[in-house]
Short mmCIF file of C-alpha atoms and ligand atoms in Angstrom, two decimals:
data_model
loop_
_atom_site.label_atom_id
_atom_site.label_comp_id
_atom_site.label_asym_id
_atom_site.label_seq_id
_atom_site.Cartn_x
_atom_site.Cartn_y
_atom_site.Cartn_z
CA MET A 1 10.65 -30.15 -2.38
CA PHE A 2 10.31 -26.53 -3.52
CA ASN A 3 9.40 -27.82 -6.95
CA ASP A 4 5.96 -28.70 -5.50
CA TYR A 5 5.39 -24.95 -4.93
CA ARG A 6 4.22 -23.13 -8.04
CA GLY A 7 2.24 -19.99 -8.83
CA VAL A 8 1.84 -16.44 -7.61
CA TRP A 9 -1.06 -15.63 -5.26
CA VAL A 10 -2.61 -12.36 -4.20
CA TYR A 11 -4.88 -12.03 -1.15
CA ILE A 12 -8.08 -10.35 -2.36
CA GLU A 13 -9.13 -8.41 0.72
CA GLN A 14 -12.76 -7.41 0.65
CA ASN A 15 -14.79 -5.56 3.24
CA ASP A 16 -18.54 -5.52 3.08
CA GLY A 17 -18.27 -7.09 -0.44
CA VAL A 18 -16.00 -4.35 -1.77
CA ILE A 19 -12.48 -5.30 -2.92
CA GLU A 20 -9.72 -3.13 -1.40
CA GLY A 21 -7.82 -1.14 -4.06
CA VAL A 22 -4.48 -2.55 -2.90
CA ALA A 23 -5.57 -6.04 -3.90
CA LEU A 24 -6.09 -4.88 -7.46
CA GLU A 25 -2.71 -3.09 -7.35
CA LEU A 26 -1.07 -6.34 -6.21
CA LEU A 27 -2.68 -8.21 -9.09
CA GLY A 28 -0.78 -5.83 -11.39
CA ALA A 29 2.50 -6.48 -9.55
CA GLY A 30 1.73 -10.22 -9.28
CA ARG A 31 0.99 -10.46 -13.02
CA LYS A 32 4.57 -9.35 -13.84
CA LEU A 33 6.06 -11.89 -11.39
CA ALA A 34 3.85 -14.69 -12.69
CA ASP A 35 4.71 -13.94 -16.35
CA LYS A 36 8.44 -13.97 -15.53
CA LEU A 37 8.10 -17.33 -13.78
CA GLU A 38 5.65 -18.64 -16.44
CA VAL A 39 3.06 -19.66 -13.85
CA PRO A 40 -0.58 -18.64 -13.25
CA LEU A 41 -1.55 -15.65 -11.19
CA SER A 42 -4.30 -16.44 -8.65
CA GLY A 43 -6.45 -14.39 -6.32
CA VAL A 44 -7.45 -15.77 -2.91
CA LEU A 45 -10.93 -14.61 -1.96
CA LEU A 46 -12.60 -15.36 1.32
CA GLY A 47 -15.93 -14.02 2.59
CA ASP A 48 -19.66 -14.55 2.75
CA ASN A 49 -21.47 -14.31 -0.52
CA VAL A 50 -18.53 -12.93 -2.43
CA LYS A 51 -18.45 -15.14 -5.51
CA SER A 52 -19.63 -12.26 -7.71
CA LEU A 53 -16.31 -10.45 -7.02
CA CYS A 54 -14.35 -13.11 -8.94
CA SER A 55 -15.09 -11.40 -12.29
CA THR A 56 -13.28 -8.23 -11.07
CA VAL A 57 -10.33 -10.30 -9.99
CA PHE A 58 -10.01 -11.84 -13.45
CA GLU A 59 -10.45 -8.47 -15.15
CA PHE A 60 -7.51 -7.10 -13.17
CA GLY A 61 -5.18 -9.89 -14.29
CA ALA A 62 -5.80 -13.13 -12.37
CA ASP A 63 -6.00 -16.49 -14.11
CA LYS A 64 -7.62 -18.28 -11.20
CA VAL A 65 -9.49 -17.48 -7.99
CA TYR A 66 -9.37 -19.73 -4.94
CA LEU A 67 -12.67 -19.01 -3.28
CA ILE A 68 -13.98 -19.88 0.15
CA ASP A 69 -17.50 -18.64 0.68
CA ASN A 70 -18.88 -19.27 4.15
CA PRO A 71 -21.11 -17.25 6.53
CA VAL A 72 -18.40 -17.60 9.22
CA LEU A 73 -16.18 -15.44 6.92
CA LYS A 74 -18.62 -12.52 6.80
CA ASP A 75 -16.37 -10.27 8.90
CA TYR A 76 -12.58 -10.58 9.14
CA ARG A 77 -11.30 -12.59 12.07
CA THR A 78 -7.75 -13.89 12.33
CA GLU A 79 -8.81 -17.36 13.35
CA SER A 80 -11.29 -18.07 10.55
CA TYR A 81 -9.38 -16.38 7.74
CA MET A 82 -6.07 -17.91 8.73
CA THR A 83 -7.65 -21.38 8.83
CA GLY A 84 -9.02 -20.89 5.29
CA VAL A 85 -5.84 -19.43 3.81
CA ASN A 86 -3.56 -22.06 5.42
CA MET A 87 -5.76 -24.85 4.14
CA LEU A 88 -5.42 -23.43 0.60
CA CYS A 89 -1.67 -23.03 0.95
CA GLU A 90 -1.13 -26.52 2.18
CA LYS A 91 -3.33 -28.01 -0.57
CA TYR A 92 -2.21 -25.88 -3.57
CA LYS A 93 1.27 -24.78 -2.55
CA PRO A 94 1.89 -21.28 -4.00
CA GLU A 95 5.52 -20.18 -4.33
CA ILE A 96 4.76 -16.45 -3.80
CA PHE A 97 1.92 -14.92 -1.81
CA LEU A 98 1.31 -11.13 -1.65
CA TYR A 99 -0.97 -9.24 0.76
CA GLY A 100 -2.00 -5.57 1.01
CA ALA A 101 -0.41 -3.96 4.08
CA THR A 102 -3.82 -2.93 5.47
CA PRO A 103 -4.59 -3.59 9.15
CA ASN A 104 -6.37 -6.85 8.23
CA GLY A 105 -3.86 -7.86 5.56
CA LYS A 106 -0.93 -7.38 7.93
CA ASP A 107 -2.72 -9.34 10.62
CA LEU A 108 -3.54 -12.22 8.29
CA ALA A 109 -0.12 -12.38 6.62
CA SER A 110 1.71 -12.55 9.94
CA ALA A 111 -0.63 -15.20 11.31
CA VAL A 112 -0.29 -17.28 8.14
CA ALA A 113 3.53 -16.89 8.11
CA THR A 114 3.76 -18.02 11.71
CA ASP A 115 1.47 -21.01 11.19
CA LEU A 116 3.19 -22.14 7.99
CA SER A 117 6.68 -21.37 9.46
CA THR A 118 7.64 -19.29 6.49
CA GLY A 119 9.12 -15.80 6.00
CA LEU A 120 7.25 -12.54 5.52
CA THR A 121 8.70 -9.21 4.30
CA ALA A 122 6.59 -6.36 5.59
CA ASP A 123 5.90 -3.01 3.81
CA THR A 124 7.70 -3.95 0.62
CA THR A 125 8.16 -1.11 -1.86
CA MET A 126 9.65 -3.09 -4.78
CA LEU A 127 9.08 -6.67 -6.00
CA ASP A 128 10.96 -8.76 -8.48
CA VAL A 129 11.92 -12.39 -9.03
CA GLU A 130 15.20 -14.08 -9.93
CA VAL A 131 13.96 -16.48 -12.55
CA GLU A 132 16.78 -18.99 -12.22
CA THR A 133 16.35 -19.54 -8.49
CA ARG A 134 12.65 -18.55 -8.42
CA LEU A 135 13.45 -16.35 -5.40
CA LEU A 136 11.16 -13.39 -4.69
CA GLU A 137 13.22 -10.21 -4.22
CA ALA A 138 11.25 -8.07 -1.82
CA SER A 139 12.84 -4.67 -1.20
CA ARG A 140 12.04 -2.23 1.54
CA PRO A 141 13.78 0.62 3.40
CA ALA A 142 15.84 -0.63 6.33
CA PHE A 143 18.03 0.69 9.11
CA GLY A 144 15.94 3.80 9.61
CA GLY A 145 15.46 4.14 5.86
CA ASN A 146 19.11 4.82 5.12
CA ILE A 147 19.38 1.78 2.86
CA MET A 148 17.09 -0.32 0.72
CA ALA A 149 17.31 -3.99 1.76
CA THR A 150 16.32 -6.79 -0.62
CA ILE A 151 15.02 -9.67 1.40
CA LEU A 152 14.99 -13.26 0.20
CA CYS A 153 13.22 -16.24 1.71
CA LYS A 154 15.54 -19.04 0.67
CA LYS A 155 14.50 -21.90 2.96
CA HIS A 156 10.76 -21.81 3.23
CA ARG A 157 7.65 -21.60 1.08
CA PRO A 158 5.52 -19.74 0.25
CA GLN A 159 7.59 -16.54 -0.02
CA MET A 160 5.33 -13.81 1.38
CA ALA A 161 5.27 -10.03 1.40
CA THR A 162 2.94 -7.23 2.36
CA VAL A 163 2.77 -4.09 0.21
CA ARG A 164 1.25 -0.86 1.19
CA PRO A 165 -1.64 0.68 -0.76
CA LYS A 166 -0.67 2.94 -3.64
CA VAL A 167 2.88 1.61 -4.06
CA MET A 168 2.12 -0.72 -6.99
CA LYS A 169 0.01 0.07 -10.03
CA ALA A 170 -3.15 -1.85 -10.97
CA LEU A 171 -3.46 -2.95 -14.61
CA SER A 172 -6.24 -1.37 -16.69
CA PRO A 173 -9.15 -3.82 -16.33
CA GLU A 174 -9.78 -6.06 -19.33
CA ARG A 175 -13.58 -6.19 -19.43
CA GLY A 176 -14.99 -9.66 -19.88
CA ARG A 177 -11.66 -11.42 -19.12
CA ILE A 178 -12.44 -14.74 -17.47
CA GLY A 179 -10.62 -17.41 -15.49
CA THR A 180 -11.08 -20.48 -13.37
CA ILE A 181 -12.78 -20.45 -9.99
CA ILE A 182 -11.58 -23.13 -7.58
CA GLU A 183 -14.09 -23.26 -4.81
CA GLU A 184 -13.19 -24.92 -1.55
CA THR A 185 -15.16 -25.43 1.63
CA ILE A 186 -13.92 -25.37 5.20
CA GLY A 187 -15.69 -26.98 8.06
CA LEU A 188 -15.83 -23.80 10.13
CA ARG A 189 -18.86 -23.28 12.29
CA GLU A 190 -19.74 -20.12 14.18
CA GLU A 191 -20.09 -22.03 17.44
CA ASP A 192 -16.43 -23.21 17.17
CA MET A 193 -15.07 -19.67 16.82
CA ARG A 194 -13.22 -18.29 19.84
CA THR A 195 -13.91 -14.67 18.90
CA LYS A 196 -17.27 -13.13 17.98
CA VAL A 197 -17.80 -9.88 16.09
CA LEU A 198 -20.49 -8.18 18.19
CA LYS A 199 -20.58 -4.81 16.40
CA ILE A 200 -18.45 -2.90 13.92
CA VAL A 201 -18.12 0.75 14.87
CA LYS A 202 -16.92 2.80 11.95
CA ASP A 203 -14.63 5.73 12.71
CA VAL A 204 -16.76 8.73 11.85
CA GLY A 205 -14.06 11.26 12.82
CA LYS A 206 -12.82 13.76 10.21
CA LYS A 207 -10.67 11.69 7.85
CA VAL A 208 -7.89 13.08 5.75
CA ASN A 209 -7.85 11.12 2.57
CA LEU A 210 -4.27 11.77 1.52
CA ALA A 211 -4.03 8.51 -0.48
CA GLU A 212 -6.87 9.62 -2.82
CA ALA A 213 -5.85 13.32 -3.10
CA HIS A 214 -5.04 14.73 -6.59
CA ILE A 215 -3.12 17.71 -5.26
CA ILE A 216 -1.06 17.63 -2.10
CA VAL A 217 0.75 20.66 -0.70
CA ALA A 218 3.22 19.28 1.85
CA GLY A 219 5.31 21.30 4.22
CA GLY A 220 8.37 20.56 6.31
CA LYS A 221 10.45 21.93 9.11
CA GLY A 222 11.73 24.65 6.76
CA LEU A 223 8.47 26.52 7.48
CA GLY A 224 9.97 27.40 10.88
CA ASP A 225 6.94 27.10 13.18
CA GLU A 226 3.21 26.43 13.23
CA LYS A 227 2.49 30.00 12.08
CA GLY A 228 4.83 29.60 9.12
CA PHE A 229 3.09 26.28 8.31
CA GLN A 230 -0.14 28.23 7.77
CA LEU A 231 1.22 29.14 4.33
CA ILE A 232 0.86 25.44 3.41
CA HIS A 233 -2.82 25.51 4.40
CA GLU A 234 -3.32 28.68 2.36
CA LEU A 235 -1.72 27.31 -0.77
CA ALA A 236 -3.57 23.99 -0.42
CA ASP A 237 -6.81 25.96 0.00
CA VAL A 238 -6.34 28.09 -3.10
CA LEU A 239 -5.49 25.04 -5.17
CA GLY A 240 -8.30 22.90 -3.82
CA GLY A 241 -5.62 20.48 -2.56
CA THR A 242 -4.91 18.56 0.65
CA VAL A 243 -2.27 19.42 3.16
CA GLY A 244 0.59 16.99 3.77
CA ALA A 245 3.54 17.11 6.16
CA SER A 246 6.89 15.58 6.98
CA ARG A 247 7.35 13.58 10.18
CA ASP A 248 9.37 16.33 11.84
CA VAL A 249 6.40 18.68 11.41
CA VAL A 250 4.09 16.13 12.94
CA GLU A 251 6.50 15.58 15.82
CA ALA A 252 6.68 19.30 16.41
CA GLY A 253 2.93 19.22 16.89
CA TRP A 254 2.08 21.59 13.98
CA ILE A 255 -0.34 19.07 12.53
CA SER A 256 -1.65 15.60 13.36
CA HIS A 257 -0.13 12.30 12.21
CA ASP A 258 -3.08 11.82 9.79
CA TYR A 259 -1.30 14.25 7.43
CA GLN A 260 2.16 12.65 7.52
CA VAL A 261 3.58 11.39 4.23
CA GLY A 262 6.29 8.76 4.13
CA GLN A 263 7.48 5.48 5.50
CA THR A 264 5.63 5.75 8.78
CA GLY A 265 2.84 7.90 7.33
CA GLU A 266 0.80 7.67 4.12
CA THR A 267 2.03 6.61 0.68
CA VAL A 268 0.59 9.03 -1.88
CA THR A 269 0.42 9.27 -5.66
CA PRO A 270 -1.25 12.59 -6.47
CA LYS A 271 -1.11 14.28 -9.87
CA LEU A 272 0.70 17.20 -8.22
CA TYR A 273 2.86 17.15 -5.05
CA PHE A 274 4.39 20.32 -3.59
CA ALA A 275 7.27 19.68 -1.20
CA ILE A 276 7.95 22.94 0.56
CA GLY A 277 10.74 23.29 3.11
CA ILE A 278 11.17 19.48 3.09
CA SER A 279 14.70 18.16 2.88
CA GLY A 280 13.79 14.93 1.06
CA ALA A 281 14.96 12.27 3.55
CA ILE A 282 14.49 8.77 2.15
CA GLN A 283 11.72 8.06 4.68
CA HIS A 284 9.72 10.94 3.25
CA VAL A 285 10.57 10.23 -0.39
CA VAL A 286 9.43 6.60 -0.33
CA GLY A 287 5.96 7.88 0.43
CA MET A 288 5.66 10.44 -2.42
CA LYS A 289 8.15 9.62 -5.15
CA ASN A 290 5.46 8.09 -7.42
CA SER A 291 3.53 11.36 -7.59
CA GLU A 292 2.96 12.38 -11.24
CA MET A 293 4.53 15.83 -10.83
CA ILE A 294 6.62 16.97 -7.91
CA ILE A 295 7.43 20.68 -7.30
CA ALA A 296 10.02 21.25 -4.64
CA ILE A 297 10.77 24.56 -2.97
CA ASN A 298 13.85 24.66 -0.80
CA LYS A 299 16.46 27.23 -0.02
CA ASP A 300 19.26 24.66 -0.14
CA GLU A 301 20.12 23.84 -3.73
CA ASN A 302 21.68 20.52 -2.60
CA ALA A 303 18.58 19.32 -0.74
CA PRO A 304 17.92 15.67 -1.78
CA ILE A 305 14.28 16.50 -2.50
CA PHE A 306 15.50 18.02 -5.81
CA ASP A 307 16.67 14.51 -6.90
CA VAL A 308 13.04 13.39 -7.16
CA ALA A 309 11.48 16.71 -8.16
CA THR A 310 10.04 17.35 -11.62
CA TYR A 311 10.54 21.09 -11.07
CA GLY A 312 12.71 22.59 -8.38
CA ILE A 313 12.63 26.13 -7.08
CA VAL A 314 15.68 27.14 -5.04
CA GLY A 315 14.62 29.92 -2.70
CA ASP A 316 12.99 30.98 0.50
CA ALA A 317 9.46 29.57 0.91
CA PHE A 318 8.39 32.77 2.59
CA ASP A 319 9.21 34.75 -0.61
CA ILE A 320 7.90 32.16 -3.06
CA VAL A 321 4.77 30.69 -1.54
CA PRO A 322 2.91 34.00 -0.93
CA LYS A 323 3.57 34.84 -4.64
CA LEU A 324 2.17 31.49 -5.73
CA ILE A 325 -0.91 31.98 -3.56
CA GLU A 326 -1.46 35.41 -5.08
CA GLN A 327 -0.96 34.15 -8.64
CA PHE A 328 -3.31 31.19 -8.23
CA ARG A 329 -5.93 33.35 -6.46
CA ASN A 330 -5.81 35.92 -9.33
CA SER A 331 -6.00 33.21 -11.99
CA ARG A 332 -9.23 31.93 -10.40
CA LYS A 333 -10.90 35.32 -10.58
P1 LIG B 401 14.48 18.87 7.73
O1 LIG B 401 15.18 17.68 7.41
O2 LIG B 401 14.86 19.73 8.90
O3 LIG B 401 14.44 19.77 6.45
C1 LIG B 401 14.00 21.09 6.35
C2 LIG B 401 14.33 21.58 4.95
O4 LIG B 401 13.78 22.87 4.82
C3 LIG B 401 15.81 21.67 4.68
O5 LIG B 401 16.13 21.03 3.46
C4 LIG B 401 16.08 23.20 4.53
O6 LIG B 401 17.04 23.51 3.52
C5 LIG B 401 14.69 23.69 4.12
N1 LIG B 401 14.43 25.09 4.52
C6 LIG B 401 14.72 25.68 5.67
N2 LIG B 401 14.20 26.93 5.68
C7 LIG B 401 13.60 27.11 4.46
C8 LIG B 401 12.89 28.21 3.90
N3 LIG B 401 12.70 29.34 4.56
N4 LIG B 401 12.44 28.03 2.61
C9 LIG B 401 12.59 26.90 1.93
N5 LIG B 401 13.26 25.82 2.46
C10 LIG B 401 13.75 25.94 3.69
N6 LIG B 401 9.95 11.50 7.70
C11 LIG B 401 8.83 11.76 6.99
O7 LIG B 401 8.63 12.86 6.44
N7 LIG B 401 7.87 10.77 6.87
C12 LIG B 401 8.03 9.55 7.43
O8 LIG B 401 7.11 8.74 7.32
C13 LIG B 401 9.17 9.29 8.17
N8 LIG B 401 9.41 8.09 8.74
C14 LIG B 401 10.59 7.84 9.44
C15 LIG B 401 10.83 6.60 9.90
C16 LIG B 401 12.02 6.30 10.56
C17 LIG B 401 12.25 4.93 11.11
C18 LIG B 401 13.01 7.34 10.71
C19 LIG B 401 14.29 7.11 11.36
C20 LIG B 401 12.74 8.61 10.21
C21 LIG B 401 11.53 8.90 9.58
N9 LIG B 401 11.29 10.13 9.08
C22 LIG B 401 10.14 10.35 8.28
C23 LIG B 401 12.12 11.33 9.37
C24 LIG B 401 13.07 11.70 8.25
O9 LIG B 401 14.23 10.95 8.37
C25 LIG B 401 13.41 13.19 8.34
O10 LIG B 401 13.95 13.48 9.59
C26 LIG B 401 12.22 14.14 8.02
O11 LIG B 401 11.59 13.75 6.84
C27 LIG B 401 12.75 15.57 7.89
O12 LIG B 401 11.67 16.41 7.87
P2 LIG B 401 11.82 17.81 7.14
O13 LIG B 401 12.30 17.61 5.73
O14 LIG B 401 10.56 18.56 7.34
O15 LIG B 401 12.94 18.59 7.99
#
């Protein structure tokens, strides 16, 4: 029966006609899986007036796009999107289906998994396939992050996973690359919908954009207290970078959760990541290990953060960081 299920699918989340970056990243990851399994890679695109987005989906690696264009799909709603995606799954039977772990992606994936009675691995950090059995190997931290668990979905199809933004890498777009659009209609009418979107209120509060930052200066409990943590702000300021923090710092109330890096915070991939007074617990490391360059400062030479650091400085942050601030300040003059 599983032989009926073929192909790798990626949910192409779009909001206001703009494709979420994570969807393009998943096309990169999906391409590798599809090539290994020798099947097509497809994007699944739902929305109102979104056909023009198909070209981007092809340029980032898809061979096909399953498209449902309907005014009812203008704004995301669980009911309408799930109906569309489930119809496509039942008709075209993908063996693997990946979603971005955004608020809407997580909502949709869990609703689809429940309705199709299949499995879903949430917040996956690594994806692979075992070609012989065609099983998706979805790995994620488990048991408080102390181990990596590889989760298989042996008895149900499609095999589904959500992946957080910035964990996978998008392919470089191949301009002009084309593919096949499979357009489907669903008989959804606004009057049949149980939920209505009355108004979308955008959060206009001050947003920390850790995920897009090029330089992050992150501090941990090793800074001692909120006053000590000011050094992190100063270094970030002089480098034109963004402040980041470990969970213990957030829990101590030195800074808000918006700045937390790691499993239960943001996943980041800056060009330069300073980890100062951070021990390097796995839950922190999963959120920053893909940074291009990592500089760790820690007074314990055995701190696990040095295992992922490009450069490690063993010493007291209160000696080293003020010197760095001074040097960088002078070099800017
Ligand atoms: P510590 O582990 O206390 O480390 C402090 C470090 O500072 C030590 O290595 C010490 O040698 C060094 N130090 C001390 N004084 C100095 C000094 N003067 N100069 C230089 N170095 C010094 N953590 C996260 O960060 N992000 C997450 O998203 C996250 N999610 C979690 C989810 C779960 C389910 C669980 C169970 C835990 C999670 N954690 C997370 C917590 C994580 O396990 C660690 O407890 C946390 O990362 C430790 O923070 P820290 O490195 O700041 O503090």
